[in-house]
Short mmCIF file of C-alpha atoms in Angstrom, two decimals:
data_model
loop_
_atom_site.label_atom_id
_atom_site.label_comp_id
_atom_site.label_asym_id
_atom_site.label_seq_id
_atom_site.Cartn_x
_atom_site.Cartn_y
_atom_site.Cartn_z
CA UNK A 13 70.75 66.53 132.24
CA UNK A 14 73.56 68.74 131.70
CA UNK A 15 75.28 68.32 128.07
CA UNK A 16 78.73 70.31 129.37
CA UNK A 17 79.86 72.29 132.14
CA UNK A 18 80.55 71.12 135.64
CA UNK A 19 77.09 69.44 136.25
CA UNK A 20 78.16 67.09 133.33
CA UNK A 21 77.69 63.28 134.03
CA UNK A 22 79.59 60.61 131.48
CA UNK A 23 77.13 57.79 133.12
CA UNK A 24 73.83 60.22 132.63
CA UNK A 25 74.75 61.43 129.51
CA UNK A 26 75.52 57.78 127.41
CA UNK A 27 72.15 56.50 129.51
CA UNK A 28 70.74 59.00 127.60
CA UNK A 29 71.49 57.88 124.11
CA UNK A 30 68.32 56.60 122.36
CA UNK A 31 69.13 55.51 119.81
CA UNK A 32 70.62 51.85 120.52
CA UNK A 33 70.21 49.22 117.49
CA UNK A 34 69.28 46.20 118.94
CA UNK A 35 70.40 42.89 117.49
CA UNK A 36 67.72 40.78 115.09
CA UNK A 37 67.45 39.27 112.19
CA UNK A 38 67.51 42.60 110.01
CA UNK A 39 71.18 43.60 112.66
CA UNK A 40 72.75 40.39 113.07
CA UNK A 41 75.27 40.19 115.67
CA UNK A 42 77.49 38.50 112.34
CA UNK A 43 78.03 39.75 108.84
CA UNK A 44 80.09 38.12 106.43
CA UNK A 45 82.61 39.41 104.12
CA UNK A 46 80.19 38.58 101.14
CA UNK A 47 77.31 40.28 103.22
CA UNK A 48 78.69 43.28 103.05
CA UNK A 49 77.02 46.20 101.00
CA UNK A 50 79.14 47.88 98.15
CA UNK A 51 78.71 51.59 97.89
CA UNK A 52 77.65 52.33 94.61
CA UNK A 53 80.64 53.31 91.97
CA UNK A 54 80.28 57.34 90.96
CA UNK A 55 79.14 57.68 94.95
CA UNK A 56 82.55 57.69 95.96
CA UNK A 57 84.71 60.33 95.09
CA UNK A 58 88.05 58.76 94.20
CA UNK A 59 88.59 55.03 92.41
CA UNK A 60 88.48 52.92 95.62
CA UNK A 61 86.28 50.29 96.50
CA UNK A 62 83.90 50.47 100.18
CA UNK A 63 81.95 48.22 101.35
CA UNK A 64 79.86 48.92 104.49
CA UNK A 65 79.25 46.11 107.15
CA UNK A 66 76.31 48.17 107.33
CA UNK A 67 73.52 45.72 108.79
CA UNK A 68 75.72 45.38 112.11
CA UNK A 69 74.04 46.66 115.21
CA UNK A 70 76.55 49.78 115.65
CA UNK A 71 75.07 52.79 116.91
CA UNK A 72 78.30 55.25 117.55
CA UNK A 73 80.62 53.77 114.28
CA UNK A 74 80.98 52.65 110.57
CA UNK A 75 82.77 49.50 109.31
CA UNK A 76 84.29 49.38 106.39
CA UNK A 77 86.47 47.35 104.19
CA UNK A 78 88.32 49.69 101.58
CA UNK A 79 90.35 48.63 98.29
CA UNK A 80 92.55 51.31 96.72
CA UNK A 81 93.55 49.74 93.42
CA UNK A 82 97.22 49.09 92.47
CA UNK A 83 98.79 52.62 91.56
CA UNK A 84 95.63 54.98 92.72
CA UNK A 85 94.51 56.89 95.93
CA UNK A 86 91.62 57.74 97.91
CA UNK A 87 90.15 61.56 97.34
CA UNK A 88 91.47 64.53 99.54
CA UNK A 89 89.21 65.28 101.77
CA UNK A 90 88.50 66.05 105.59
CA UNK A 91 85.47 65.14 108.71
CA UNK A 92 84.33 65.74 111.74
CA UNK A 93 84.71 62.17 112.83
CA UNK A 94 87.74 60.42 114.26
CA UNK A 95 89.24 57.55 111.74
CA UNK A 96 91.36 54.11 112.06
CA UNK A 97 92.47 52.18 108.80
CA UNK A 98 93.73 48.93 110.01
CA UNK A 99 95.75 47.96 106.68
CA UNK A 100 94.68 44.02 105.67
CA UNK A 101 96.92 43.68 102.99
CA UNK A 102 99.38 46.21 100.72
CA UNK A 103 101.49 49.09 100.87
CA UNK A 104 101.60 52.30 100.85
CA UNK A 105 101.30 56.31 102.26
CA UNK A 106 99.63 58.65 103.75
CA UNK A 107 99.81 62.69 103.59
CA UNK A 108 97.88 63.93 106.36
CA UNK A 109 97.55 68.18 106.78
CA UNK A 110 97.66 69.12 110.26
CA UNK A 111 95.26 71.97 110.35
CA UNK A 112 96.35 73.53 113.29
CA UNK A 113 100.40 74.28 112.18
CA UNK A 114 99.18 73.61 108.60
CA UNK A 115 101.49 71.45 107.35
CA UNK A 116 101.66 68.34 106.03
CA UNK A 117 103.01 64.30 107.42
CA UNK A 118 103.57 61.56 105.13
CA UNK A 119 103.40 58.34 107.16
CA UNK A 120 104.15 55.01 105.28
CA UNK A 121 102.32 51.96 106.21
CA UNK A 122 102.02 48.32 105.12
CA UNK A 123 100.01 45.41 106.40
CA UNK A 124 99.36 45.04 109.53
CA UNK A 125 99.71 49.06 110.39
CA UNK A 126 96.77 51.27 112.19
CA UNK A 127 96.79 54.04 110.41
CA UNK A 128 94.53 57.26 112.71
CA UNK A 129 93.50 59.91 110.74
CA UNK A 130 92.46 63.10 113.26
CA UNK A 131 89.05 64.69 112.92
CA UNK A 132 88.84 67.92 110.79
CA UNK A 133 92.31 67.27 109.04
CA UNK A 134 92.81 67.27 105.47
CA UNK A 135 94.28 63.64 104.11
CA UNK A 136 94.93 61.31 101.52
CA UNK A 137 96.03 57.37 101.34
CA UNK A 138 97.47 56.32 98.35
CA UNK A 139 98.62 52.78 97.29
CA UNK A 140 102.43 52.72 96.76
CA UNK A 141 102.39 49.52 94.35
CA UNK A 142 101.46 49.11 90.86
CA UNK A 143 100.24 45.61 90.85
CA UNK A 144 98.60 44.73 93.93
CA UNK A 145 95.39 46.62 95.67
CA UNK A 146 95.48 48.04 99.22
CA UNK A 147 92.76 47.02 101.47
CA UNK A 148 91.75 48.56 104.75
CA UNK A 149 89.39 47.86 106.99
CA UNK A 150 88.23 51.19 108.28
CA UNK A 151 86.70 52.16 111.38
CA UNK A 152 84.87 55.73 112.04
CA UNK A 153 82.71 57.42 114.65
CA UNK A 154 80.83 58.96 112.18
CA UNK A 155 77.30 57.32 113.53
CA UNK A 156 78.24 59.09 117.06
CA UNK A 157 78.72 62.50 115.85
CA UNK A 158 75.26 61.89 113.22
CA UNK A 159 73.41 61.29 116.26
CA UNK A 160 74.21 64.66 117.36
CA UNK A 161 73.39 66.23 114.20
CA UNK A 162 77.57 66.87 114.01
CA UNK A 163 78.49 64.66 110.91
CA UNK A 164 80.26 66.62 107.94
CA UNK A 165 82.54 65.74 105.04
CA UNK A 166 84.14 67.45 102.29
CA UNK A 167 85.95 65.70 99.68
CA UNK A 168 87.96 67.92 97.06
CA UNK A 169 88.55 65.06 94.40
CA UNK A 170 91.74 64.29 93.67
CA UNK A 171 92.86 67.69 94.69
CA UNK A 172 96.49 68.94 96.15
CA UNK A 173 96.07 69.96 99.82
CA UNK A 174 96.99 73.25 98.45
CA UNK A 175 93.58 72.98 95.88
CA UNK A 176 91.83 71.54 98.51
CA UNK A 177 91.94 74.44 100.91
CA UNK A 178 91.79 77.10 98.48
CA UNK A 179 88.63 75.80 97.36
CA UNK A 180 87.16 75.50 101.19
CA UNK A 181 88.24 78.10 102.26
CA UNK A 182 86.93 79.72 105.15
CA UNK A 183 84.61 76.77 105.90
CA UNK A 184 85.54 74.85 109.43
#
């Protein structure tokens, strides 16, 4: 089976995929909200909450529902993988770098947005009220591209986008 070029097949090549997660009772075609798994705090880079809906069958994306406290942001950082925040409830902004002209797009949101965050670009949400959380629930590809060994991430903290590249840089 060709992977590119002109002898590439869509149909042959997602037939190919082996790695399907078949539905039982350990990958429920149902998770509750209060089924979901928290990531432990000190594994996430920034003061937001995550919780994974991690026991779902997915095999190509990530669930996730995301609070960013009243007041505080998520880390600057950047991945491979393609990302929606569908925004439940609060308000707020996003600074988003686009790599290729290298510079930067605030984009204001509140509930009810889709917020896309394109792969490989430095960003940053941050929660524009100081008494109520922001909570997303955020979709990500990131289980496609891990299944062809193509996941990466790099967070740099709470970090300017200026800090942030100076410290990666170099690195695509």
């Amino acid at each position: 089976m060709a992977t590119s070029g002109p002898d590439f097949a869509m149909p042959d090549f997602l037939g190919a995929l082996t790695h399907a997660v078949r539905p039982d009772g350990a990958r429920p075609l149902v998770v509750h909200d209060e089924e979901l798994e928290t990531i432990p705090p000190g594994a996430v880079p920034n003061p937001t909450t995550l919780r994974i809906a991690g026991k779902l069958p997915t095999a190509t994306f990530e669930l996730f529902r995301q609070v960013i406290p009243p007041g505080e942001s998520s880390d600057m950082q950047r991945h491979h993988h393609e990302t929606v925040h569908f925004v439940l409830s609060g308000d707020g902004h996003s600074e988003i770098q686009l790599a290729e002209v290298e510079r930067c797009e605030t984009v204001v949101w509140k509930a009810g947005s889709f917020v896309y965050t394109p792969p490989w670009t430095w960003h940053r949400h941050y929660n524009d009220s100081t008494e109520h959380p922001v909570e997303f629930l955020t979709i990500e590809n990131s289980r496609l591209l891990a299944l062809f060994g193509l996941a990466r991430r790099q967070s740099a903290g709470l970090a300017t986008f200026d800090e942030a590249r100076a410290r990666f840089e170099g690195e695509r």
